[in-house]
Amino acid sequence: MKKAIVAKFAVSSLLLLSFVGCLPVAGQGGGRTVQVSGRKQKGILGEPFYDGPDRGITSNNLVGNASFNDGTSLPWTVSFTAPADGAAEVKNKSLCVNVKNRGLNNWDAQLRHREMVVKKGHTYVMRFKAFASASIRLRAKVGEQGPPYREYWVGNLKLDEKPRTFEGTFVMTTKDDPMAEFTFHFGGNLAFKAPQPFFVCFDDVMLEDTDFVRAAPPPAEAPPLVRVNQVGYAPQLVKFATLISESREPVQWRLRDSAGQDVSTGKTAVHGVDAPSGDSTHVIDFSRVDRTGTGFVLEAAASKSHPFDIGKNIYETMAADAFHFFYQNRSGIEIAMPYAKKPEWARPAGHLSDKKVPCAESAGCDYSLDVAGGWYDAGDHGKYIVNGGIAVWTLLNLWERSQHLGGSHALLDDGKFAIPEQGNKVPDLLDEVRWNLDFMLKMQVPDGQQFAGMAHHKIHDREWTALGLAPHDDPVPRFLQPVSTAATLNLAAVAAQGARIYRPYNAAFSDRCLQVAEKAFVAAQKNPKRFAPGGTVGGGPYDDVNVDDEFYWAASELFVTTGKDEYRNAMGRTPFFLKLSAHLQNAKEAGMASPMNWQETEALGTISLAIVPNKLSDKDRGQARSSIVAAAREYAAMVERRGYRVPIEYGTKNMAAWGSNSMILNNMIVLALGYDLSDDKKLLDAVVQGMDYLLGRNGMDQSYVTGYGDRPVRNPHHRFWAKQVSPKFPSAPPGIVSGGPNSGLEDPYVQAAGLKGCAAEKCYVDHIEAWSANEITINWNAPFAWTAAFLDEQAGKPRKSAAPTPTVNAKTTKQTKRKMQ
Ligand SMILES: [Ca+2]
Ligand SMILES: [Ca+2]
Ligand SMILES: [Ca+2]
């Protein structure tokens, strides 16, 4: 998460194909001056900057938003390449870009409009109004949105405080460009005299092609007022829907089967305003229905829900797909059929150059390491230890649950994943996780170096690449970033966890894991305050200046694995011993109802101490277990307070944080473990309802998972699954959860989408450029896979016992573990 997407503009050779129009300033570029024919200097109209009726906004206008009169600016978005910085806002019905830092290159600060086709032989007319708060030059162009950035038309203009109208025209003489863009550059030297900050405003922007007729938008279908889990419900688990209604009286609901026959009816319960969504809500409880089938529809208040299933298998393929996300994001190995599942998702091995990666200048070292392999973190191609750490831990924790709490491992065993390691007698979940764990081990600083034993915080590209890039095509050099205490402790924690888990399958690997873990812990103690810097370029910062929680987590994992007193003492010295807070304590999201994230990891230690047999006293383990159950009960209580019955609340400011869906998922893990430990069915019910929210029973009527539900996420932020950017790329495979609503509105796309003032759970848009609301990451899909597998198990299928590891009967295990307390 947290990464800016900025297209890097190569210095383009100007191909001015035809230029027959007029501009206040001659277009030029590529070292040659272009003849400008036609009338001179039209368009200084002297009118006030325009906020009257729409002008130039005809059905022939390729520009999707010309007037900004409705307060939005999409599909216009700004792009700033660091150090350039700024933001756009619609003000007085025109679009103004506030430039805090102009950057180095002309294109470092720009406003652009994509999603347009420019066709051979067609004549285009541009017209727009603009002014700036200071004298600057403006480079307007129509051209390619990616390398080599050919320009079909360009105008070099002067702006000052006086609003002016500019016009130009050209004939497209080369082949059709299905991905053209209309852009305005105002960075670097174009604005070198302007005092910063300055602003540039635009209005009534036209790119007219008389041969183009904008299709009337499809009639907007109002989302149903009855919100359901669009995938379905399990026969013996709770079944809730939410009706949006301002009625103060209960209303009748009706469940119909696919033939339209009544299955069940009842009355809603009036809930009132659900603050995080802003919706007035009623709750529908149809838990008593145990009929199975497909195509059920809930009706209430003259509105019909999306159709859904009731069945025991609703989560089976979803869980498998959620695990498969990790294979699809493997670095350093060809993603090949049949494992890729569809030819469009196959690709050559990415970043083979990671076999020899030098230190970045800021890292203060002069060696290269083989850090090939691992998973790509998210929409970008970086590999980050702290995000890898919690993702690895989460997946391994699911394995440990199956070993020690009686959870099913039917989906996790050898032969269950579509991966090359199927059939090797090692559970496929452990094979998949090892792909990243191996990479993490390689990030440890070798003996003899200054920071021997510590881990490099991350490895990533020197600069951000553009969307629409397969890993093997990434041309940007990559570097090892400085070591950090947080990364070192993450490495210690998951290597210690791996040492105990992989022992039955590979003793040598287990030994190596333990050696790396112990060495890392010592190195972190020697360097307890080496923090990763914030605000980095080319990769997310993942900075964290509170590492007491990482010390506790690493010491806990080492203690569980080794039983050594030194680790018992180290974890006992922290304030976190045996505790698990239902709310984040010191992360940026402090106060949010969530137990853990990449920045705050104490819950991970307490969970391992609670569920994996270890040398703690029964009393201490009982305390750790009570902490889990108590936090779970807090989340279950939130369900009762919410009209959408989702186990989350967003603090006193009611602001959804970045990756809010992952917070719900991590709450669901604590709920599920709490249920395992207590048999309190309310906790199980809350897990079910968390998943209902993620699959459509929410204020957006959105399934936040790709490929699942009537309205699934279609355009997550990812460089390879980038069909929305170009048909050359595939769309995303199924089973991937989006980060979801984020009140912070932290990227230019959501800022342009008119979301300002949105209710917490409505700060969302399904667009590939919306990286602060619609990214996908390993540390979010890990809890999604965990909870989907848990719900598949709870959905009531008979337990399978064909497993290489001893099958554990849930009841027996629960009895055993009660004895242990
Ligand atoms: Ca306007
Ligand atoms: Ca295997
Ligand atoms: Ca921390």
Short mmCIF file of N, CA and C and ligand atoms in Angstrom, two decimals, residues 49-54 57 66-70 90-95 202-204, ligand 1:
data_model
loop_
_atom_site.label_atom_id
_atom_site.label_comp_id
_atom_site.label_asym_id
_atom_site.label_seq_id
_atom_site.Cartn_x
_atom_site.Cartn_y
_atom_site.Cartn_z
N PHE A 49 -13.57 34.14 -15.80
CA PHE A 49 -13.37 32.70 -15.91
C PHE A 49 -14.70 32.01 -15.77
N TYR A 50 -14.87 31.04 -16.56
CA TYR A 50 -16.19 30.63 -16.95
C TYR A 50 -16.88 29.75 -15.93
N ASP A 51 -18.02 30.15 -15.48
CA ASP A 51 -18.79 29.21 -14.69
C ASP A 51 -20.25 29.24 -15.11
N GLY A 52 -20.48 29.69 -16.30
CA GLY A 52 -21.83 29.75 -16.84
C GLY A 52 -22.24 28.43 -17.42
N PRO A 53 -23.19 28.45 -18.34
CA PRO A 53 -23.66 27.21 -18.94
C PRO A 53 -22.54 26.51 -19.70
N ASP A 54 -22.69 25.22 -19.91
CA ASP A 54 -21.67 24.45 -20.60
C ASP A 54 -21.46 24.99 -22.00
N ILE A 57 -19.49 21.81 -25.18
CA ILE A 57 -19.73 20.47 -24.67
C ILE A 57 -20.80 19.85 -25.55
N ALA A 66 -16.05 18.31 -19.43
CA ALA A 66 -15.54 19.53 -20.03
C ALA A 66 -15.75 20.73 -19.14
N SER A 67 -16.79 20.73 -18.33
CA SER A 67 -17.20 21.95 -17.62
C SER A 67 -16.93 21.92 -16.12
N PHE A 68 -16.81 20.74 -15.55
CA PHE A 68 -16.62 20.58 -14.10
C PHE A 68 -17.76 21.19 -13.29
N ASN A 69 -18.87 21.44 -13.97
CA ASN A 69 -19.96 22.15 -13.29
C ASN A 69 -20.66 21.30 -12.24
N ASP A 70 -20.43 19.98 -12.29
CA ASP A 70 -21.07 19.14 -11.26
C ASP A 70 -20.14 18.89 -10.08
N VAL A 90 -12.01 20.97 -7.81
CA VAL A 90 -12.97 21.76 -8.56
C VAL A 90 -13.42 22.92 -7.69
N LYS A 91 -13.18 24.13 -8.23
CA LYS A 91 -13.53 25.35 -7.48
C LYS A 91 -14.30 26.25 -8.40
N ASN A 92 -15.38 26.82 -7.94
CA ASN A 92 -16.19 27.72 -8.77
C ASN A 92 -16.46 27.10 -10.14
N LYS A 93 -16.76 25.82 -10.13
CA LYS A 93 -17.13 25.11 -11.35
C LYS A 93 -16.02 25.09 -12.40
N SER A 94 -14.78 25.29 -11.96
CA SER A 94 -13.67 25.05 -12.88
C SER A 94 -12.64 24.20 -12.13
N LEU A 95 -11.72 23.61 -12.90
CA LEU A 95 -10.77 22.69 -12.27
C LEU A 95 -9.45 23.41 -12.02
N PHE A 202 -8.54 25.46 -15.26
CA PHE A 202 -9.04 25.11 -16.60
C PHE A 202 -10.56 25.06 -16.57
N ASP A 203 -11.13 25.32 -17.74
CA ASP A 203 -12.58 25.13 -17.86
C ASP A 203 -12.94 25.00 -19.34
N ASP A 204 -14.12 24.44 -19.56
CA ASP A 204 -14.69 24.29 -20.91
C ASP A 204 -13.67 23.72 -21.89
CA CA B 1 -17.27 25.26 -15.45
#
